[in-house]
Short mmCIF file of C-alpha atoms in Angstrom, two decimals:
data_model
loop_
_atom_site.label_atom_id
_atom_site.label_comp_id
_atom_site.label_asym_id
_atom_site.label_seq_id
_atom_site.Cartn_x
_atom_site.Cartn_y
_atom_site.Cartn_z
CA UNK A 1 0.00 0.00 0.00
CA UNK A 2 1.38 3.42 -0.93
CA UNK A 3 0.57 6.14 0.86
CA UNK A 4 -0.47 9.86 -0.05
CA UNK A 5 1.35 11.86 2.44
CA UNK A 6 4.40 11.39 4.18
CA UNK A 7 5.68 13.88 6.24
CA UNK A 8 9.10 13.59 7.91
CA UNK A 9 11.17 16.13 10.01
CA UNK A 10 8.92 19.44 8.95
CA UNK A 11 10.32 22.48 10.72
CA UNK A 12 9.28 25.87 9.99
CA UNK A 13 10.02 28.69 12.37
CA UNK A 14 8.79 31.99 13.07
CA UNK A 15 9.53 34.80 15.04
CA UNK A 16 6.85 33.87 17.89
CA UNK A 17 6.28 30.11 16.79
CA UNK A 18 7.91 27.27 15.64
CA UNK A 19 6.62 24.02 14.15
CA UNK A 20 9.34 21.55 15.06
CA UNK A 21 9.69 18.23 13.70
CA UNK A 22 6.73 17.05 12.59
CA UNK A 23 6.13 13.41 11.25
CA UNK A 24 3.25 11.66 9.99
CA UNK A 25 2.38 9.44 6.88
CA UNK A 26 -1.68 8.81 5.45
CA UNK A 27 -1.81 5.49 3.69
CA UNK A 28 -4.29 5.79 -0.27
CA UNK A 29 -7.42 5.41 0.68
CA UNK A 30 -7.75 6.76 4.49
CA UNK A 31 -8.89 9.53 6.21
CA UNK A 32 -6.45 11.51 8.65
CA UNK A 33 -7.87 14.26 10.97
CA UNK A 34 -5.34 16.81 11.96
CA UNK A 35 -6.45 18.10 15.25
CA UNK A 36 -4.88 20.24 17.89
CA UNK A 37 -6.04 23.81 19.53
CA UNK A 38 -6.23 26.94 18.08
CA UNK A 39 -2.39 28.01 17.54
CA UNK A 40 -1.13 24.27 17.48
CA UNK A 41 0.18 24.62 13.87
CA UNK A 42 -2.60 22.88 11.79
CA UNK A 43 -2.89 25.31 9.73
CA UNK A 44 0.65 25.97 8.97
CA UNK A 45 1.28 22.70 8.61
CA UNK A 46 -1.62 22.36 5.79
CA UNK A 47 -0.25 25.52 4.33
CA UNK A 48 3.59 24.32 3.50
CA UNK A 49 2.13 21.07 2.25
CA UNK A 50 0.79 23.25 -0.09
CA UNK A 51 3.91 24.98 -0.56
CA UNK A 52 2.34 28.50 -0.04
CA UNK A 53 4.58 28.79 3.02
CA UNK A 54 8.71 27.96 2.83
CA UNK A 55 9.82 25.31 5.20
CA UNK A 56 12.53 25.40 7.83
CA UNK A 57 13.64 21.88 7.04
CA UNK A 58 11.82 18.18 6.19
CA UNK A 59 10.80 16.54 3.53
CA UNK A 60 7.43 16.46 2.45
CA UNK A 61 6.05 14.08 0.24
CA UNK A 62 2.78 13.88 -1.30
CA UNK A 63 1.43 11.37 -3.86
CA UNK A 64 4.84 10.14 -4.00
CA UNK A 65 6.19 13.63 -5.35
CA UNK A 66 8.08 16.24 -3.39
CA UNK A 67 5.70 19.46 -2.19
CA UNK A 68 8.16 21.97 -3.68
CA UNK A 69 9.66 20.36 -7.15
CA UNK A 70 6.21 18.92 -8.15
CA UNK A 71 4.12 21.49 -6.94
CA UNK A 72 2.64 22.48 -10.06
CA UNK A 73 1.91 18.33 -10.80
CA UNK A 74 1.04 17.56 -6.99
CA UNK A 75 -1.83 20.40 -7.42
CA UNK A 76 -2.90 19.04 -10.55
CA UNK A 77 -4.05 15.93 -8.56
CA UNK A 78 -5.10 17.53 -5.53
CA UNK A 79 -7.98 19.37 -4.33
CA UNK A 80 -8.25 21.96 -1.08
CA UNK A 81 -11.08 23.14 0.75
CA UNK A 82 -10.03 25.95 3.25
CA UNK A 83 -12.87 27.24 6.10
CA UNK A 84 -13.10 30.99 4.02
CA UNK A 85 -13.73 30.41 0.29
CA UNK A 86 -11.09 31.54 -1.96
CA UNK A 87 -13.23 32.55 -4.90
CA UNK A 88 -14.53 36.26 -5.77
CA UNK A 89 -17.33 37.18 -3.82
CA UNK A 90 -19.08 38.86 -7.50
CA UNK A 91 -18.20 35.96 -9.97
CA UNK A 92 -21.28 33.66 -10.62
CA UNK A 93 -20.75 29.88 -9.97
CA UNK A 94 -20.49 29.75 -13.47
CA UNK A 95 -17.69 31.74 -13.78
CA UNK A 96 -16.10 30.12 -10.82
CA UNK A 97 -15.60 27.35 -13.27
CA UNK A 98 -14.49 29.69 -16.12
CA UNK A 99 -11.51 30.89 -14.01
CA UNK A 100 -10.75 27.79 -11.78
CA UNK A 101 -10.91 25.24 -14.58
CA UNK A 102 -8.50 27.08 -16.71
CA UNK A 103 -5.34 26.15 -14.03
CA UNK A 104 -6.35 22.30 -14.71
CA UNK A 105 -5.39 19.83 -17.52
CA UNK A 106 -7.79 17.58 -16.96
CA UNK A 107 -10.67 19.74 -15.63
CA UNK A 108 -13.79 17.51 -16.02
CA UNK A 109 -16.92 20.31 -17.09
CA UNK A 110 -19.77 17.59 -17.28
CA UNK A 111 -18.46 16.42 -13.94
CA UNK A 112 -18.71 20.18 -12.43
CA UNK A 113 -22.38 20.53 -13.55
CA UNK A 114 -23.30 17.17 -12.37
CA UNK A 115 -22.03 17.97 -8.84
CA UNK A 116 -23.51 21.46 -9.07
CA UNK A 117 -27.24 19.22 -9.53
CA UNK A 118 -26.28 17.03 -7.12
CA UNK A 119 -25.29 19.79 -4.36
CA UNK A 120 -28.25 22.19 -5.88
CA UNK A 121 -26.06 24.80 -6.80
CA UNK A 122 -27.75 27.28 -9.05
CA UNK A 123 -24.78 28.68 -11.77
CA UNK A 124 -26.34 31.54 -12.01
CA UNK A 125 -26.05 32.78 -8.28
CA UNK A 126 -22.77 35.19 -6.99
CA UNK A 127 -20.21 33.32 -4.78
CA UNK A 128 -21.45 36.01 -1.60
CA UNK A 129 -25.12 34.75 -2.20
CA UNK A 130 -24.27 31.14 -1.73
CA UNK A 131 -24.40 30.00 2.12
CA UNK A 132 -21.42 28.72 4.00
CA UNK A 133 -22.47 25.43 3.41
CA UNK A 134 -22.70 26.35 -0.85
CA UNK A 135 -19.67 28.01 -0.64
CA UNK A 136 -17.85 25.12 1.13
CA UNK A 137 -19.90 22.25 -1.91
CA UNK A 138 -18.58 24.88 -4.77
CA UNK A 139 -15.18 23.94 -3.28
CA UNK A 140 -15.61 20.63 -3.55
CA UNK A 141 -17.31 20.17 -6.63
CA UNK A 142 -14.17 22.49 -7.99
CA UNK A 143 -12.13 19.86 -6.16
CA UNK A 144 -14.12 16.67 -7.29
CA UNK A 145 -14.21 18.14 -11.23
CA UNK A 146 -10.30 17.69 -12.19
CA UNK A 147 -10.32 14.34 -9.93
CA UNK A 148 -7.89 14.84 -7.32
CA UNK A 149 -6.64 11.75 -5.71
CA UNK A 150 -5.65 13.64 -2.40
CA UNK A 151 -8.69 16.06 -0.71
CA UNK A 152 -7.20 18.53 1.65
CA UNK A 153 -9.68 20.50 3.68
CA UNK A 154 -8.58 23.21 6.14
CA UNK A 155 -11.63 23.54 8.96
CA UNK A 156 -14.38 22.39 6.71
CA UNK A 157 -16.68 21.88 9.38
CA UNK A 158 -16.49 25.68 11.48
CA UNK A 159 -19.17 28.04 10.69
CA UNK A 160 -21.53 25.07 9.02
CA UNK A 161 -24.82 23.99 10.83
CA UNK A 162 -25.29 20.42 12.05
CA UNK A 163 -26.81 19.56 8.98
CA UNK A 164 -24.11 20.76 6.43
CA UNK A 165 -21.61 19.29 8.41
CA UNK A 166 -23.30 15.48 7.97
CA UNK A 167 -23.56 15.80 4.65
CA UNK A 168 -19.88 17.20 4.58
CA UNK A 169 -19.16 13.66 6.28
CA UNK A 170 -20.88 11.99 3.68
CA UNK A 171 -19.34 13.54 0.92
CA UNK A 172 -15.94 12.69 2.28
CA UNK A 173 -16.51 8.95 2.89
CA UNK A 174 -18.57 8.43 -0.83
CA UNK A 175 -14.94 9.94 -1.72
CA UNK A 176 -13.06 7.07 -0.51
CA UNK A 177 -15.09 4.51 -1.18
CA UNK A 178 -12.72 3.59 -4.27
CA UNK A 179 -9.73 2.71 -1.81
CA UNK A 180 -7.73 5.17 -3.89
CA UNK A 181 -8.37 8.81 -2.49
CA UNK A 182 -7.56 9.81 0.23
CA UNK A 183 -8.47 13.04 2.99
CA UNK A 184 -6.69 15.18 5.30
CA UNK A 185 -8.50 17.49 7.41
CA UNK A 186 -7.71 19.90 10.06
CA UNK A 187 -10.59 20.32 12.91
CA UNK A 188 -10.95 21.40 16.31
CA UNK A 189 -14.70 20.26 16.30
CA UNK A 190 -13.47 16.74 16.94
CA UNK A 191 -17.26 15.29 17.41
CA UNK A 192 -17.20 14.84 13.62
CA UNK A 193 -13.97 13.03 13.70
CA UNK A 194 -15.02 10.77 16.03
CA UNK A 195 -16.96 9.17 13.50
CA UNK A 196 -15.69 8.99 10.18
CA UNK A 197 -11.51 9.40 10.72
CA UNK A 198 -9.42 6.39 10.77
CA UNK A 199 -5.61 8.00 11.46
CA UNK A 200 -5.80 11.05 13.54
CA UNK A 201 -2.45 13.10 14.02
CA UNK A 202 -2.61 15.43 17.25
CA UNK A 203 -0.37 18.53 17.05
CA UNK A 204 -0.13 20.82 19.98
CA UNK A 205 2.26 23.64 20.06
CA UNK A 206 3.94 22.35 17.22
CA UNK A 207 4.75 19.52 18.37
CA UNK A 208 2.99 16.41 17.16
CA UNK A 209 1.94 14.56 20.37
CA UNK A 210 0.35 11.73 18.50
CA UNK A 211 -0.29 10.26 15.29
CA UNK A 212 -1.66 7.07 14.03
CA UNK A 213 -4.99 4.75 14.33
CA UNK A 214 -7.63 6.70 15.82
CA UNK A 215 -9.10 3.91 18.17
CA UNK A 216 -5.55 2.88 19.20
CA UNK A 217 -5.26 7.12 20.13
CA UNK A 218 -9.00 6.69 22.18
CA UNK A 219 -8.01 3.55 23.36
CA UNK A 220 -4.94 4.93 25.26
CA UNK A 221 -6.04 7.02 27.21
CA UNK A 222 -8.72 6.95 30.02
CA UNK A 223 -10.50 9.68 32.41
CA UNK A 224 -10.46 8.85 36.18
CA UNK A 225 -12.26 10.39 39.07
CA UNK A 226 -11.88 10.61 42.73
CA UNK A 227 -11.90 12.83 45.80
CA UNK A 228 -9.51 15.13 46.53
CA UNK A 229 -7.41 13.21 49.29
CA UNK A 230 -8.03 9.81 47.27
CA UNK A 231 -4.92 11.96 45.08
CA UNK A 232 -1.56 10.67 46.35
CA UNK A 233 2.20 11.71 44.90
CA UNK A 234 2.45 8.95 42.77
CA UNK A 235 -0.94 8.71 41.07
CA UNK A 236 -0.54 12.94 40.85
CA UNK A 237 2.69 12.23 38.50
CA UNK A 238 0.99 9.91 35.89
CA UNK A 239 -1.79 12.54 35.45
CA UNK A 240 -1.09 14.00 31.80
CA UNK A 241 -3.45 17.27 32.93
CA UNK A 242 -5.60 17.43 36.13
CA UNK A 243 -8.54 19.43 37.11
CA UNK A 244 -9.48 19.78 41.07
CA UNK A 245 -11.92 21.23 42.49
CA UNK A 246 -13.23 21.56 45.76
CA UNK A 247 -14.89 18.57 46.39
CA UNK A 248 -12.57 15.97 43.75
CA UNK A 249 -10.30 15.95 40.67
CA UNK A 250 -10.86 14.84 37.24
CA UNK A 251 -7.73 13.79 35.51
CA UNK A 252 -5.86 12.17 32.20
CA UNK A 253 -4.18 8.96 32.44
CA UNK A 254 -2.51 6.55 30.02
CA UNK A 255 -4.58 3.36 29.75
CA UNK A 256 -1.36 1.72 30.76
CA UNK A 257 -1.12 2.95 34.39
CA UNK A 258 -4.67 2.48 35.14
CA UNK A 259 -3.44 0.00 38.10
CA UNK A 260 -2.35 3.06 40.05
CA UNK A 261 -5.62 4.17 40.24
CA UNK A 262 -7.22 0.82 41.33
CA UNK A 263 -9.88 1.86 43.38
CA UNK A 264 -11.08 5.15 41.69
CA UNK A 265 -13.73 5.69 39.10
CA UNK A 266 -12.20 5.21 35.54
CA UNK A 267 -14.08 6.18 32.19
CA UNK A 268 -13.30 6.10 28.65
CA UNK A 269 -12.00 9.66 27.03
CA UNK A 270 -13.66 11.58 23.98
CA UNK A 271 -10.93 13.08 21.93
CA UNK A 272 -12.19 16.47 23.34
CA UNK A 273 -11.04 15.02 27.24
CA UNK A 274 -7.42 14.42 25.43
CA UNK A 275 -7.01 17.65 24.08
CA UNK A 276 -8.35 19.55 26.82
CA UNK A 277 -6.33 18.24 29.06
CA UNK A 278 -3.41 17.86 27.48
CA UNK A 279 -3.21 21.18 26.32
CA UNK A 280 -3.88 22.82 29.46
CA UNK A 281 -0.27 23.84 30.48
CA UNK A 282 2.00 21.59 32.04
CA UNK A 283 1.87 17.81 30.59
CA UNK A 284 4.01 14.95 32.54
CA UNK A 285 5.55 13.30 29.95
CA UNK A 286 7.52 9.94 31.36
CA UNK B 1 -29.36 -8.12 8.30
CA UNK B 2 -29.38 -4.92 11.23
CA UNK B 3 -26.09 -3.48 12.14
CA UNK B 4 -27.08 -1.03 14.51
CA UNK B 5 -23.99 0.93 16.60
CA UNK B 6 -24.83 2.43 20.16
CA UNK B 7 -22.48 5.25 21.24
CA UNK B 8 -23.26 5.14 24.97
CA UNK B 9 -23.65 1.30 25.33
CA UNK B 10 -19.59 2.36 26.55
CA UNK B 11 -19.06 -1.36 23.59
CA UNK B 12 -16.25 -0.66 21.02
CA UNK B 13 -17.92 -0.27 17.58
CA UNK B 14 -16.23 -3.06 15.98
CA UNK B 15 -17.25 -5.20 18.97
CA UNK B 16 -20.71 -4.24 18.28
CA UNK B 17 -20.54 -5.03 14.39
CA UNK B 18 -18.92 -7.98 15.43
CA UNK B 19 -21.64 -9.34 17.35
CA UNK B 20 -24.39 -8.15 14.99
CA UNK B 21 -23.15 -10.08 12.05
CA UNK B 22 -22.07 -13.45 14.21
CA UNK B 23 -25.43 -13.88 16.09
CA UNK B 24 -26.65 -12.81 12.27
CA UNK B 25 -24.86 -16.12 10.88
CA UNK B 26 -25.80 -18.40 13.98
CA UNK B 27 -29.25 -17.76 13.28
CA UNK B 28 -29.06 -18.70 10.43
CA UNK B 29 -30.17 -15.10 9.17
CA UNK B 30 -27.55 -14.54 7.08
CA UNK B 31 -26.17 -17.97 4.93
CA UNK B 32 -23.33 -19.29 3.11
CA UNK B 33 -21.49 -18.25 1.07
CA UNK B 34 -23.75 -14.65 1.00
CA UNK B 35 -21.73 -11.48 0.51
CA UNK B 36 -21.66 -9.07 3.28
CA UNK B 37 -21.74 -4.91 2.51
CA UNK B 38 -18.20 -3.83 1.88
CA UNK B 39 -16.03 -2.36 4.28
CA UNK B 40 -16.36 1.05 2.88
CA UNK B 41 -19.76 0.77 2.57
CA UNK B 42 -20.34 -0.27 5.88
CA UNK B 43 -18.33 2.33 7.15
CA UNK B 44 -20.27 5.01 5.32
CA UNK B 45 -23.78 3.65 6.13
CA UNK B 46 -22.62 3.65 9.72
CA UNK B 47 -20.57 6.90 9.51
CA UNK B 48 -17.73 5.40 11.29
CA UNK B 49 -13.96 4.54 10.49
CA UNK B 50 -12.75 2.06 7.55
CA UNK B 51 -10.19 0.74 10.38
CA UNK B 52 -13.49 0.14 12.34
CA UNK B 53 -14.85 -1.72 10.06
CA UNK B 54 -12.09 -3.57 8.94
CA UNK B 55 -11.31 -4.33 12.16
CA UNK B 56 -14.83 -5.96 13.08
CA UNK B 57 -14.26 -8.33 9.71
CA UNK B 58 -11.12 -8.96 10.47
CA UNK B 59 -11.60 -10.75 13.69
CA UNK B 60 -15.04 -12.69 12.70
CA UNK B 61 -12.23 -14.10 10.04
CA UNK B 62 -10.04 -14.78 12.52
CA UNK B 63 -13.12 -16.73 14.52
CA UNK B 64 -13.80 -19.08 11.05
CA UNK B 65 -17.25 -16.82 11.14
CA UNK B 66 -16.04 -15.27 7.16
CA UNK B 67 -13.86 -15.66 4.40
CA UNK B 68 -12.24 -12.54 2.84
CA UNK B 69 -11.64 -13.21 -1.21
CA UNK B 70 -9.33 -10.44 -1.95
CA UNK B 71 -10.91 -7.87 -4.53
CA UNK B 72 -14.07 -9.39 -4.39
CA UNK B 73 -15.38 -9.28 -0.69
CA UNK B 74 -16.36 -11.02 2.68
CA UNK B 75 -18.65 -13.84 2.29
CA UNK B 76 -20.36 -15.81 5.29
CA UNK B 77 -18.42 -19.37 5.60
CA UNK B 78 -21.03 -22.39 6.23
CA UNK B 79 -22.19 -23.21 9.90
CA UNK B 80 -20.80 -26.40 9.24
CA UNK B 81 -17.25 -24.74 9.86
CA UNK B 82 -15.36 -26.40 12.08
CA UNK B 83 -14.97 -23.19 13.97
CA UNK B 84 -18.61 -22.14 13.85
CA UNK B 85 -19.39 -25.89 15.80
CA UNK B 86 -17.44 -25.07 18.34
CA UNK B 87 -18.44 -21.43 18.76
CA UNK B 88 -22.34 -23.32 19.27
CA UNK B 89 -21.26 -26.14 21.18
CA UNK B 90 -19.70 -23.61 23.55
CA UNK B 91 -23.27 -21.34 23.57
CA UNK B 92 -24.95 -24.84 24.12
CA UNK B 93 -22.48 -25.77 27.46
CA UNK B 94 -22.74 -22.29 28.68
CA UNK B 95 -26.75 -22.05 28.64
CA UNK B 96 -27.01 -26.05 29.96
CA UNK B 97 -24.53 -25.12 32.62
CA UNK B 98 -27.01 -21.85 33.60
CA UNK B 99 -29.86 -24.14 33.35
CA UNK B 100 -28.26 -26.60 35.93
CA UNK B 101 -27.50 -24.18 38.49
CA UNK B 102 -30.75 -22.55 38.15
CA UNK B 103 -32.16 -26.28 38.77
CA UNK B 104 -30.01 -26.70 41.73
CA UNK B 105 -31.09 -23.61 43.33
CA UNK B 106 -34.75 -24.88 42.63
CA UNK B 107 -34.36 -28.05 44.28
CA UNK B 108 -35.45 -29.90 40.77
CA UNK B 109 -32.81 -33.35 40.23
CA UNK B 110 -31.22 -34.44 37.61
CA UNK B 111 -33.95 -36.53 36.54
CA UNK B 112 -36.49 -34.25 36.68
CA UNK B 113 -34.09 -31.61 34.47
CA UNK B 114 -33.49 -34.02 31.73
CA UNK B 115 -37.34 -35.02 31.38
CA UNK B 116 -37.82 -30.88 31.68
CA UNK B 117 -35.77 -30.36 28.71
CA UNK B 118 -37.23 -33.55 26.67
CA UNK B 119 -40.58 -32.02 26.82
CA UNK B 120 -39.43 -28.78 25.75
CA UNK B 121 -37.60 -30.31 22.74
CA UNK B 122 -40.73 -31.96 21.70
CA UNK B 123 -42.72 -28.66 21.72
CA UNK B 124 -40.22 -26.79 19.74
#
């Protein structure tokens, strides 16, 4: 199995913030969720795969070609979907295509107008009267019409209601169902990941704190509760983040020192608890 | 066949799946040699993870329960698997045992258990 993106060493520093060594790799035909907080780096990181920011140092690799020599061919295959549209707010949907399909070789029109039926786009309406939700299917139809292999979607889900965002979902895994294609997205509303991602990669202050399966990444960690003197020294340093309050503490532990906490009351995490708590200051990392 | 998921029965999905489709084949519900949805399909119908999905068919191969034909799909193996026997002769044990205990604590004998459970044969 090949795989669409693999990411190895990526540095890029700025004056106030550094992304520093990232790694990760998404195997053809998966579906990666890039989460973190606001400021972790997701969006730089999504940016100089894209080569519209100059790395530090690393190799990046995507669809086996390198993001800066093959940009021009890497973008011929690949399709982006950021949270703010990047189209003119005056041009008509039909125009959209006009000046979009221009910059591809193997822009598909038939395919554009079928997904603008399917999506109920009308061609005739101005980018700025489209809803969020439009805006973010002209994207994709854009995306889906020159058939990119490798869907890269920056915060698809903030700003869209409930109901946009399911049928974002949907859209994404009818994408894959070939095995071939493949999707990265970046998200803090991790409720939708829960669901359809199968590799999650977790940056926090650029850092990448974890990437791989996503039920190996749920599966590791567990939320335990107890009263406040039930805390003792020991138990207090395998705590990845803590909250007390006056009457107990709610804390983040590896599944693999659940023994220490025998007696107290252990639940599985949401990948909310793990960033939450693990991005709350001070992390004990043995 | 239902594949329902639960997100608070605190179950892993593929555990659930897993289940689903086995007590699907035991019962006959499902039969040889029938194709089950494929993984990405599945996945998509249930909005959940490939590697979810995978996993669940995965393991019911590992437990004889389906065959995976690579490029074509996961069909149901026969009851009369090997594996499958065992996997009923163990249900059998395990529900005669709770039977037996429940007899005990009832005060009914042996006897009286075995002519129990003829007369219930003969009315299924």
């Amino acid at each position: 199995m090949s795989d669409a993106i693999v990411i190895n060493g990526l540095c890029k520093k700025f004056d106030t913030f550094e992304l520093d060594n990232i790694s990760f790799s998404l195997p053809e035909g998966y579906i990666m969720g890039l989460i973190g907080p606001n400021g972790a780096g997701k969006t730089t990181t999504i940016k100089l795969m894209l080569n519209m920011l100059k790395k530090s140092a690393g190799d990046i690799k995507i669809l086996g070609m390198d993001s800066v020599e093959d940009q021009n061919k890497i973008k011929e295959n690949l399709g982006a979907v950021f949270d703010s549209n990047y189209f003119v707010q005056d041009w008509t949907v039909k125009q959209v295509e006009k000046s979009i399909g221009i910059f591809y070789s193997n822009w598909n029109s038939e395919q554009f107008h079928e997904m603008l039926k399917k999506y109920k786009l009308d061609p005739n309406k101005k980018v700025k009267e489209l809803s969020r939700g439009m805006q973010m299917k002209l994207m994709l139809a854009c995306a889906f019409s020159h058939n990119a292999k490798l869907l890269i979607l920056d915060e698809p889900t903030s700003g869209l209601d409930p109901v946009a965002r399911d049928e974002l979902l949907d859209i994404i895994s009818e994408y894959i169902q070939d095995g071939k294609r493949s999707v990265l997205f970046s998200t803090h509303i991790t409720s939708d990941l829960d669901k359809i991602a199968d590799y999650i990669t977790f940056i926090n202050n650029g850092k990448v704190f974890y990437t791989g399966q996503k039920d190996d990444f749920i599966e590791g960690f567990r939320l335990v509760r107890g009263g406040s003197n039930e805390l003792n020294r020991e138990m207090e340093r395998k705590l990845l983040g803590v909250r007390k309050y006056s009457t107990g503490f709610e804390g983040l532990i590896r599944t693999e020192d659940i023994n220490y906490f025998n007696k107290l009351n252990i639940d599985p995490v949401s990948i909310d608890d793990i960033i939450i708590y693990t991005s709350k200051g001070d992390i004990n990392n043995e | 066949m239902k594949i329902i998921i639960s997100n608070t029965s605190g179950i892993p999905i593929y555990e659930q799946i897993k289940e689903q489709i086995k007590s699907a084949i035991l019962s006959g519900e499902i039969e040889e040699n029938e194709m089950l949805p494929s993984l990405r399909q599945l996945a998509r119908d249930l909005k959940i993870s490939v590697l979810t999905t995978t996993r669940a068919y995965t393991e019911l191969e590992q437990e004889g329960f389906v065959t995976n034909v690579q490029g074509k799909g996961c069909y149901v193996m026969g009851r009369g698997s090997e594996l499958i026997r065992e996997q009923l002769l163990r249900e059998t044990e395990d529900n005669l045992n709770a039977a037996i205990k429940s007899a005990r604590r009832a005060g009914i004998d042996g006897e009286e258990l075995i002519k129990m459970l003829k007369i219930l044969m003969e009315e299924d």
